[in-house]
Structures are given as C-alpha cells and as structure tokens.
PDB file of C-alpha atoms and ligand atoms in Angstrom:
ATOM      1  CA  MET A   1     -58.812  37.936 239.684  1.00 62.00           C
ATOM      2  CA  SER A   2     -58.679  41.619 240.220  1.00 68.00           C
ATOM      3  CA  ALA A   3     -61.675  43.990 241.046  1.00 70.00           C
ATOM      4  CA  ALA A   4     -60.923  45.631 237.592  1.00 78.00           C
ATOM      5  CA  ASP A   5     -61.596  42.353 235.951  1.00 81.00           C
ATOM      6  CA  ASN A   6     -65.250  42.289 237.354  1.00 81.00           C
ATOM      7  CA  ALA A   7     -66.078  45.510 235.439  1.00 86.00           C
ATOM      8  CA  GLN A   8     -64.662  44.020 232.091  1.00 95.00           C
ATOM      9  CA  ARG A   9     -66.659  42.729 229.193  1.00 97.00           C
ATOM     10  CA  ALA A  10     -65.220  39.809 227.170  1.00 98.00           C
ATOM     11  CA  LEU A  11     -65.420  38.002 223.872  1.00 98.00           C
ATOM     12  CA  VAL A  12     -64.526  34.295 224.039  1.00 98.00           C
ATOM     13  CA  LEU A  13     -63.414  32.422 220.859  1.00 98.00           C
ATOM     14  CA  PHE A  14     -65.675  29.472 221.435  1.00 97.00           C
ATOM     15  CA  SER A  15     -65.475  26.344 219.053  1.00 93.00           C
ATOM     16  CA  GLY A  16     -67.470  23.996 221.273  1.00 92.00           C
ATOM     17  CA  GLY A  17     -64.349  21.955 222.192  1.00 93.00           C
ATOM     18  CA  GLN A  18     -62.966  21.153 225.461  1.00 94.00           C
ATOM     19  CA  ASP A  19     -60.426  23.879 225.523  1.00 95.00           C
ATOM     20  CA  SER A  20     -62.628  26.837 224.404  1.00 96.00           C
ATOM     21  CA  THR A  21     -65.527  25.567 226.731  1.00 98.00           C
ATOM     22  CA  THR A  22     -62.970  25.683 229.720  1.00 98.00           C
ATOM     23  CA  CYS A  23     -61.972  29.241 228.572  1.00 98.00           C
ATOM     24  CA  LEU A  24     -65.632  30.147 228.541  1.00 98.00           C
ATOM     25  CA  ALA A  25     -66.093  29.216 232.205  1.00 98.00           C
ATOM     26  CA  TRP A  26     -62.785  30.920 233.134  1.00 98.00           C
ATOM     27  CA  ALA A  27     -64.216  34.146 231.537  1.00 98.00           C
ATOM     28  CA  LEU A  28     -67.678  33.641 233.090  1.00 98.00           C
ATOM     29  CA  ALA A  29     -66.040  33.163 236.470  1.00 97.00           C
ATOM     30  CA  ARG A  30     -64.258  36.370 236.395  1.00 96.00           C
ATOM     31  CA  PHE A  31     -65.805  39.007 233.877  1.00 97.00           C
ATOM     32  CA  ALA A  32     -69.011  41.034 234.003  1.00 97.00           C
ATOM     33  CA  HIS A  33     -70.284  40.093 230.769  1.00 98.00           C
ATOM     34  CA  VAL A  34     -69.266  37.469 228.301  1.00 98.00           C
ATOM     35  CA  GLU A  35     -70.100  36.891 224.512  1.00 98.00           C
ATOM     36  CA  THR A  36     -69.017  34.257 222.330  1.00 98.00           C
ATOM     37  CA  VAL A  37     -67.818  33.979 218.750  1.00 98.00           C
ATOM     38  CA  GLY A  38     -67.609  30.908 216.449  1.00 95.00           C
ATOM     39  CA  PHE A  39     -66.166  30.755 212.955  1.00 92.00           C
ATOM     40  CA  GLU A  40     -67.576  28.495 210.222  1.00 88.00           C
ATOM     41  CA  TYR A  41     -65.124  27.764 207.501  1.00 79.00           C
ATOM     42  CA  GLY A  42     -66.207  24.407 205.842  1.00 68.00           C
ATOM     43  CA  GLN A  43     -65.142  22.274 208.725  1.00 63.00           C
ATOM     44  CA  ARG A  44     -65.545  18.707 207.587  1.00 59.00           C
ATOM     45  CA  HIS A  45     -68.037  18.104 210.418  1.00 65.00           C
ATOM     46  CA  ARG A  46     -70.993  20.070 211.075  1.00 77.00           C
ATOM     47  CA  VAL A  47     -71.058  18.508 214.493  1.00 83.00           C
ATOM     48  CA  GLU A  48     -68.551  21.128 215.656  1.00 82.00           C
ATOM     49  CA  MET A  49     -71.170  23.982 215.059  1.00 86.00           C
ATOM     50  CA  ASP A  50     -73.974  21.927 216.581  1.00 88.00           C
ATOM     51  CA  VAL A  51     -72.409  21.089 219.722  1.00 92.00           C
ATOM     52  CA  ARG A  52     -71.203  24.674 220.538  1.00 93.00           C
ATOM     53  CA  LEU A  53     -74.971  25.593 220.712  1.00 95.00           C
ATOM     54  CA  GLU A  54     -75.764  22.600 222.899  1.00 96.00           C
ATOM     55  CA  THR A  55     -72.951  23.466 225.127  1.00 97.00           C
ATOM     56  CA  LEU A  56     -74.104  27.054 225.544  1.00 98.00           C
ATOM     57  CA  ARG A  57     -77.560  25.832 226.116  1.00 98.00           C
ATOM     58  CA  GLU A  58     -76.208  23.327 228.972  1.00 98.00           C
ATOM     59  CA  ILE A  59     -74.194  26.123 230.663  1.00 98.00           C
ATOM     60  CA  ARG A  60     -77.192  28.350 230.859  1.00 98.00           C
ATOM     61  CA  ALA A  61     -79.362  25.555 232.347  1.00 98.00           C
ATOM     62  CA  GLN A  62     -76.783  24.091 234.728  1.00 98.00           C
ATOM     63  CA  PHE A  63     -74.892  27.283 235.880  1.00 98.00           C
ATOM     64  CA  PRO A  64     -77.426  30.087 236.265  1.00 98.00           C
ATOM     65  CA  GLN A  65     -74.851  32.295 237.964  1.00 97.00           C
ATOM     66  CA  TRP A  66     -72.825  32.139 234.609  1.00 98.00           C
ATOM     67  CA  GLY A  67     -75.947  32.110 232.427  1.00 97.00           C
ATOM     68  CA  ALA A  68     -76.771  35.512 233.922  1.00 97.00           C
ATOM     69  CA  LYS A  69     -73.511  36.962 232.410  1.00 97.00           C
ATOM     70  CA  LEU A  70     -73.578  35.017 229.155  1.00 98.00           C
ATOM     71  CA  GLY A  71     -74.558  37.352 226.352  1.00 98.00           C
ATOM     72  CA  ASP A  72     -74.923  37.021 222.605  1.00 98.00           C
ATOM     73  CA  ASP A  73     -73.268  34.215 220.413  1.00 98.00           C
ATOM     74  CA  HIS A  74     -71.796  35.487 217.220  1.00 98.00           C
ATOM     75  CA  VAL A  75     -71.109  33.135 214.158  1.00 95.00           C
ATOM     76  CA  VAL A  76     -68.886  34.329 211.409  1.00 94.00           C
ATOM     77  CA  ASP A  77     -69.022  32.746 208.079  1.00 91.00           C
ATOM     78  CA  LEU A  78     -65.343  32.184 206.983  1.00 87.00           C
ATOM     79  CA  ALA A  79     -66.092  29.916 203.984  1.00 82.00           C
ATOM     80  CA  VAL A  80     -63.529  31.985 202.285  1.00 82.00           C
ATOM     81  CA  LEU A  81     -60.909  30.007 204.455  1.00 76.00           C
ATOM     82  CA  GLY A  82     -61.834  26.872 202.783  1.00 70.00           C
ATOM     83  CA  GLN A  83     -61.109  28.435 199.474  1.00 72.00           C
ATOM     84  CA  ILE A  84     -57.643  29.621 200.225  1.00 73.00           C
ATOM     85  CA  SER A  85     -56.397  26.465 202.175  1.00 68.00           C
ATOM     86  CA  ASP A  86     -56.161  22.989 201.395  1.00 63.00           C
ATOM     87  CA  THR A  87     -56.040  20.908 204.653  1.00 57.00           C
ATOM     88  CA  SER A  88     -57.643  17.816 206.110  1.00 52.00           C
ATOM     89  CA  LEU A  89     -60.077  19.829 208.171  1.00 53.00           C
ATOM     90  CA  THR A  90     -61.790  21.320 204.936  1.00 54.00           C
ATOM     91  CA  ARG A  91     -61.104  18.510 202.410  1.00 56.00           C
ATOM     92  CA  ASP A  92     -61.630  14.755 202.751  1.00 58.00           C
ATOM     93  CA  VAL A  93     -58.050  13.631 203.135  1.00 58.00           C
ATOM     94  CA  ALA A  94     -56.350  11.919 205.856  1.00 60.00           C
ATOM     95  CA  ILE A  95     -54.664  13.651 208.857  1.00 58.00           C
ATOM     96  CA  ALA A  96     -50.943  13.329 208.475  1.00 62.00           C
ATOM     97  CA  TYR A  97     -47.816  15.326 209.370  1.00 59.00           C
ATOM     98  CA  GLU A  98     -46.077  17.575 206.846  1.00 59.00           C
ATOM     99  CA  LYS A  99     -42.257  17.720 206.314  1.00 55.00           C
ATOM    100  CA  ASN A 100     -42.160  20.782 208.423  1.00 51.00           C
ATOM    101  CA  GLY A 101     -43.596  18.848 211.335  1.00 52.00           C
ATOM    102  CA  LEU A 102     -47.017  20.595 211.309  1.00 54.00           C
ATOM    103  CA  PRO A 103     -50.056  18.274 210.919  1.00 55.00           C
ATOM    104  CA  ASN A 104     -51.997  18.964 207.641  1.00 59.00           C
ATOM    105  CA  THR A 105     -54.972  19.949 209.888  1.00 56.00           C
ATOM    106  CA  PHE A 106     -53.104  23.238 210.148  1.00 59.00           C
ATOM    107  CA  VAL A 107     -54.691  26.259 208.200  1.00 72.00           C
ATOM    108  CA  PRO A 108     -52.029  28.693 207.880  1.00 77.00           C
ATOM    109  CA  GLY A 109     -52.510  31.730 210.010  1.00 84.00           C
ATOM    110  CA  ARG A 110     -56.067  30.671 211.029  1.00 86.00           C
ATOM    111  CA  ASN A 111     -55.753  32.288 214.555  1.00 91.00           C
ATOM    112  CA  LEU A 112     -54.609  35.474 213.124  1.00 94.00           C
ATOM    113  CA  LEU A 113     -57.770  35.717 211.084  1.00 93.00           C
ATOM    114  CA  PHE A 114     -59.981  34.577 213.979  1.00 95.00           C
ATOM    115  CA  LEU A 115     -58.494  37.148 216.273  1.00 98.00           C
ATOM    116  CA  THR A 116     -58.921  39.904 213.824  1.00 98.00           C
ATOM    117  CA  PHE A 117     -62.538  39.174 213.143  1.00 97.00           C
ATOM    118  CA  ALA A 118     -63.111  38.853 216.804  1.00 98.00           C
ATOM    119  CA  ALA A 119     -61.465  42.134 217.581  1.00 98.00           C
ATOM    120  CA  THR A 120     -63.824  43.762 214.968  1.00 98.00           C
ATOM    121  CA  ILE A 121     -66.868  42.269 216.823  1.00 98.00           C
ATOM    122  CA  ALA A 122     -65.498  43.170 220.176  1.00 98.00           C
ATOM    123  CA  TYR A 123     -64.975  46.875 219.157  1.00 98.00           C
ATOM    124  CA  ARG A 124     -68.604  47.029 217.965  1.00 97.00           C
ATOM    125  CA  ARG A 125     -70.018  45.376 220.983  1.00 97.00           C
ATOM    126  CA  GLY A 126     -67.978  47.259 223.634  1.00 97.00           C
ATOM    127  CA  LEU A 127     -65.882  44.159 224.681  1.00 98.00           C
ATOM    128  CA  THR A 128     -62.411  44.815 225.858  1.00 97.00           C
ATOM    129  CA  VAL A 129     -60.971  41.294 226.319  1.00 98.00           C
ATOM    130  CA  LEU A 130     -60.511  38.623 223.879  1.00 98.00           C
ATOM    131  CA  VAL A 131     -60.175  35.059 225.423  1.00 98.00           C
ATOM    132  CA  GLY A 132     -58.862  32.020 223.612  1.00 97.00           C
ATOM    133  CA  GLY A 133     -57.794  28.558 224.185  1.00 95.00           C
ATOM    134  CA  MET A 134     -54.434  28.848 222.401  1.00 94.00           C
ATOM    135  CA  CYS A 135     -51.714  26.759 224.135  1.00 91.00           C
ATOM    136  CA  GLU A 136     -47.997  26.141 223.591  1.00 87.00           C
ATOM    137  CA  THR A 137     -47.790  23.194 225.718  1.00 81.00           C
ATOM    138  CA  ASP A 138     -49.574  20.412 223.781  1.00 68.00           C
ATOM    139  CA  PHE A 139     -49.536  21.647 220.127  1.00 58.00           C
ATOM    140  CA  SER A 140     -46.188  23.622 219.897  1.00 54.00           C
ATOM    141  CA  GLY A 141     -46.570  22.897 216.134  1.00 65.00           C
ATOM    142  CA  TYR A 142     -49.124  25.754 215.623  1.00 79.00           C
ATOM    143  CA  PRO A 143     -46.992  28.981 215.387  1.00 85.00           C
ATOM    144  CA  ASP A 144     -50.295  31.004 215.311  1.00 88.00           C
ATOM    145  CA  CYS A 145     -51.019  29.736 218.846  1.00 89.00           C
ATOM    146  CA  ARG A 146     -47.822  30.691 220.497  1.00 93.00           C
ATOM    147  CA  ASP A 147     -47.618  33.178 223.226  1.00 95.00           C
ATOM    148  CA  ASN A 148     -45.372  35.594 221.333  1.00 95.00           C
ATOM    149  CA  THR A 149     -47.924  35.580 218.427  1.00 95.00           C
ATOM    150  CA  MET A 150     -50.752  36.447 220.895  1.00 97.00           C
ATOM    151  CA  LYS A 151     -48.729  39.330 222.330  1.00 98.00           C
ATOM    152  CA  ALA A 152     -48.019  40.798 218.844  1.00 98.00           C
ATOM    153  CA  MET A 153     -51.573  40.342 217.945  1.00 98.00           C
ATOM    154  CA  GLN A 154     -52.602  42.185 221.126  1.00 98.00           C
ATOM    155  CA  VAL A 155     -50.342  45.084 220.106  1.00 98.00           C
ATOM    156  CA  ALA A 156     -51.270  45.205 216.564  1.00 98.00           C
ATOM    157  CA  LEU A 157     -55.153  45.090 217.297  1.00 98.00           C
ATOM    158  CA  SER A 158     -54.849  47.596 220.112  1.00 98.00           C
ATOM    159  CA  LEU A 159     -53.033  49.993 217.783  1.00 98.00           C
ATOM    160  CA  GLY A 160     -55.084  49.262 214.663  1.00 97.00           C
ATOM    161  CA  LEU A 161     -58.392  49.860 216.507  1.00 97.00           C
ATOM    162  CA  ASP A 162     -56.917  52.733 218.514  1.00 97.00           C
ATOM    163  CA  GLN A 163     -58.414  51.198 221.621  1.00 96.00           C
ATOM    164  CA  ARG A 164     -56.716  48.796 224.202  1.00 95.00           C
ATOM    165  CA  LEU A 165     -57.697  45.286 223.650  1.00 97.00           C
ATOM    166  CA  ARG A 166     -56.387  42.482 225.972  1.00 97.00           C
ATOM    167  CA  ILE A 167     -55.809  38.965 224.798  1.00 98.00           C
ATOM    168  CA  GLU A 168     -56.157  36.222 227.559  1.00 98.00           C
ATOM    169  CA  THR A 169     -54.994  32.724 226.889  1.00 97.00           C
ATOM    170  CA  PRO A 170     -55.624  30.816 230.272  1.00 98.00           C
ATOM    171  CA  LEU A 171     -54.479  27.600 228.736  1.00 96.00           C
ATOM    172  CA  MET A 172     -51.126  28.818 227.321  1.00 95.00           C
ATOM    173  CA  TRP A 173     -48.874  27.234 229.777  1.00 95.00           C
ATOM    174  CA  ILE A 174     -50.725  24.158 231.024  1.00 95.00           C
ATOM    175  CA  ASP A 175     -51.264  20.727 229.606  1.00 93.00           C
ATOM    176  CA  LYS A 176     -54.400  18.846 228.944  1.00 93.00           C
ATOM    177  CA  ALA A 177     -54.479  17.085 232.450  1.00 96.00           C
ATOM    178  CA  ASP A 178     -54.264  20.654 234.044  1.00 97.00           C
ATOM    179  CA  THR A 179     -57.126  21.958 231.592  1.00 97.00           C
ATOM    180  CA  TRP A 180     -59.302  19.166 233.176  1.00 97.00           C
ATOM    181  CA  ALA A 181     -58.246  20.270 236.620  1.00 98.00           C
ATOM    182  CA  LEU A 182     -58.877  23.974 235.809  1.00 98.00           C
ATOM    183  CA  ALA A 183     -62.455  22.909 234.550  1.00 98.00           C
ATOM    184  CA  GLU A 184     -62.970  21.081 237.716  1.00 98.00           C
ATOM    185  CA  ALA A 185     -61.738  24.077 239.926  1.00 98.00           C
ATOM    186  CA  LEU A 186     -64.210  26.307 238.005  1.00 98.00           C
ATOM    187  CA  GLY A 187     -67.302  24.382 238.084  1.00 98.00           C
ATOM    188  CA  GLY A 188     -66.809  21.026 239.880  1.00 98.00           C
ATOM    189  CA  ALA A 189     -67.849  17.645 238.622  1.00 98.00           C
ATOM    190  CA  ALA A 190     -71.090  19.092 237.163  1.00 98.00           C
ATOM    191  CA  PHE A 191     -68.764  21.124 234.715  1.00 98.00           C
ATOM    192  CA  THR A 192     -66.273  18.387 233.891  1.00 97.00           C
ATOM    193  CA  ASN A 193     -69.434  16.150 233.253  1.00 97.00           C
ATOM    194  CA  LEU A 194     -70.718  18.837 230.908  1.00 97.00           C
ATOM    195  CA  ILE A 195     -67.504  18.917 229.067  1.00 97.00           C
ATOM    196  CA  VAL A 196     -67.413  15.022 228.698  1.00 96.00           C
ATOM    197  CA  GLU A 197     -71.032  14.890 227.428  1.00 95.00           C
ATOM    198  CA  HIS A 198     -71.480  18.012 225.344  1.00 95.00           C
ATOM    199  CA  THR A 199     -68.129  19.242 223.966  1.00 94.00           C
ATOM    200  CA  HIS A 200     -66.423  17.917 220.813  1.00 91.00           C
ATOM    201  CA  THR A 201     -62.788  17.491 220.047  1.00 87.00           C
ATOM    202  CA  CYS A 202     -62.482  14.571 217.528  1.00 88.00           C
ATOM    203  CA  TYR A 203     -61.045  15.532 214.056  1.00 82.00           C
ATOM    204  CA  HIS A 204     -63.339  12.673 212.548  1.00 83.00           C
ATOM    205  CA  GLY A 205     -66.533  14.131 213.965  1.00 85.00           C
ATOM    206  CA  VAL A 206     -67.307  10.710 215.674  1.00 89.00           C
ATOM    207  CA  ARG A 207     -70.225  11.271 218.113  1.00 89.00           C
ATOM    208  CA  ASP A 208     -71.658   7.711 218.450  1.00 89.00           C
ATOM    209  CA  THR A 209     -68.843   6.262 220.598  1.00 88.00           C
ATOM    210  CA  GLN A 210     -68.592   7.496 224.202  1.00 91.00           C
ATOM    211  CA  HIS A 211     -65.474   7.075 226.430  1.00 96.00           C
ATOM    212  CA  ALA A 212     -64.789   8.332 229.971  1.00 96.00           C
ATOM    213  CA  TRP A 213     -63.358  11.424 228.417  1.00 96.00           C
ATOM    214  CA  GLY A 214     -66.168  12.039 225.986  1.00 96.00           C
ATOM    215  CA  TYR A 215     -67.200  11.074 222.506  1.00 94.00           C
ATOM    216  CA  GLY A 216     -64.755  10.528 219.660  1.00 94.00           C
ATOM    217  CA  CYS A 217     -62.932   7.989 217.447  1.00 92.00           C
ATOM    218  CA  GLY A 218     -60.242   7.534 220.173  1.00 92.00           C
ATOM    219  CA  GLU A 219     -57.511   7.507 217.480  1.00 89.00           C
ATOM    220  CA  CYS A 220     -56.999  10.784 215.818  1.00 85.00           C
ATOM    221  CA  PRO A 221     -54.397  13.387 217.411  1.00 83.00           C
ATOM    222  CA  ALA A 222     -57.189  15.451 219.139  1.00 85.00           C
ATOM    223  CA  CYS A 223     -58.738  12.376 220.722  1.00 91.00           C
ATOM    224  CA  ALA A 224     -55.283  10.886 221.787  1.00 91.00           C
ATOM    225  CA  LEU A 225     -54.509  14.172 223.382  1.00 90.00           C
ATOM    226  CA  ARG A 226     -57.871  14.499 225.199  1.00 92.00           C
ATOM    227  CA  LYS A 227     -57.746  10.947 226.362  1.00 95.00           C
ATOM    228  CA  ALA A 228     -54.271  11.055 227.679  1.00 94.00           C
ATOM    229  CA  GLY A 229     -54.791  14.224 229.490  1.00 95.00           C
ATOM    230  CA  PHE A 230     -58.156  12.792 231.003  1.00 96.00           C
ATOM    231  CA  GLU A 231     -56.404   9.653 232.158  1.00 97.00           C
ATOM    232  CA  ARG A 232     -53.383  11.709 233.753  1.00 96.00           C
ATOM    233  CA  TRP A 233     -55.981  13.898 235.491  1.00 96.00           C
ATOM    234  CA  ALA A 234     -58.209  11.065 236.593  1.00 95.00           C
ATOM    235  CA  ALA A 235     -55.194   9.277 238.189  1.00 96.00           C
ATOM    236  CA  ARG A 236     -54.331  12.103 240.363  1.00 90.00           C
TER     237      ARG A 236
HETATM  238 ZN1   ZN B   1     -60.906  11.452 217.061  1.00 70.14          ZN
END
C-alpha cells in the first residue's frame, strides 16, 4: 500500500457475494473513502440485493475503523439487461454449459456495462479507483473478467471521461482458497465469519441451509467453487 493510496477515493462493485465483500474490505483497508455500487438486472433471486445491505450494515457495526470510511451505496437499475439477454440468471432455466464452454449464467458483456455505469458514478462522485472482484483463476470462461479486458476498459474509460481512472482487481490471480486467506488477513476471524454468515454466492438463492462455508444449495457451480475453496483454506 502506498501513501498515495491513502488519499484515493474508490468505488467498489459490490454484489453482496464473497468475492466483492473481500474486495470491499481490501479497499477499506487502503483508501481514504470508499463507496459501493450494485446492479439490479432481474436477478432470479432478490436475496442478492437484500444480503448486500445486510453485509454493509454488519461491516459498519463490526469494523468501525472501516465504517468511518464507508460512504454511500448506489444501486443502478439495469432491468434492460434482462431484456437483452436470455440466461439462467434472469430466466427460470437450469444452469448448463453452452457449446462454447461458457455457462449459460453468462450475460454477454455484463462487466463491460457494469464498469461503464460505475465509471459514470465515480466521475460524478469524485472517485478515482474502481475495485472489482473479477478473477481469471477460477472462472476463466468469462472473457469480460479477464485481466486484458480490465486493462482495456481502464484505458477506454480514462480516455472517454478525460480523467484518469484506475481499475483494481485484487482477486485477479488468486484462487478461492486464497480469497478466504485474504479475507482473514484483512479482518481476521471476525471478517471470515461475517462472510460465512452474511454474503451470498449460490445461483439458486438458497438461504435456509448453512454449511461451514456459508449458505447455499451446495450443488451449483458457485456453491461448489466456494465450498472447495473454503475446504482447501481450512485444511491449511
Ligand atoms: Zn448453490
């Protein structure tokens, strides 16, 4: 962390999942002021929008040193994304893998849109860093999460806004076990417990079954990834 970072103001793309919650703590540990943005686009499960508010509330309550830096939360209505895509996240169809190897949960170009809307909010709010949980390690199937895509977006947005905007992706090269380890390094057991208890990852929106790694169906690709990462981390 550099002294320059301490003066920066950041906007975290915050979905209420494990990854973006870890990214939020990462940003709160290093920047002077941090705001959050969430996108509502006809997710099959409202639970995602509900847990993100719960998680913000818990962070403020349990980590006052972070709470002091945590500013406004922005929610952008991207219902239009549901109209122009046809995927299992927005329709009631089973999660499966397409011929091109991408899961049908993939909304084409979703992160490009999210980053563009986030950049517009950041510009208006005087925030100079965008932070997102994009990762090449676990979900290499999502081309809009790749490092080169992020670098290209950083250049495009900085040029288009005529103002330097940095995109930070602290999880880009680490796996899910290391994401748990990063959360622990940032906030100790209190923070990993907060992630287990309050964040949501499951594609099926299951919140009534709790496992050591959190709530979820335990079967969908998101649960499988979260569970495997947790078990590898716990076994260290
Ligand atoms: Zn699940």
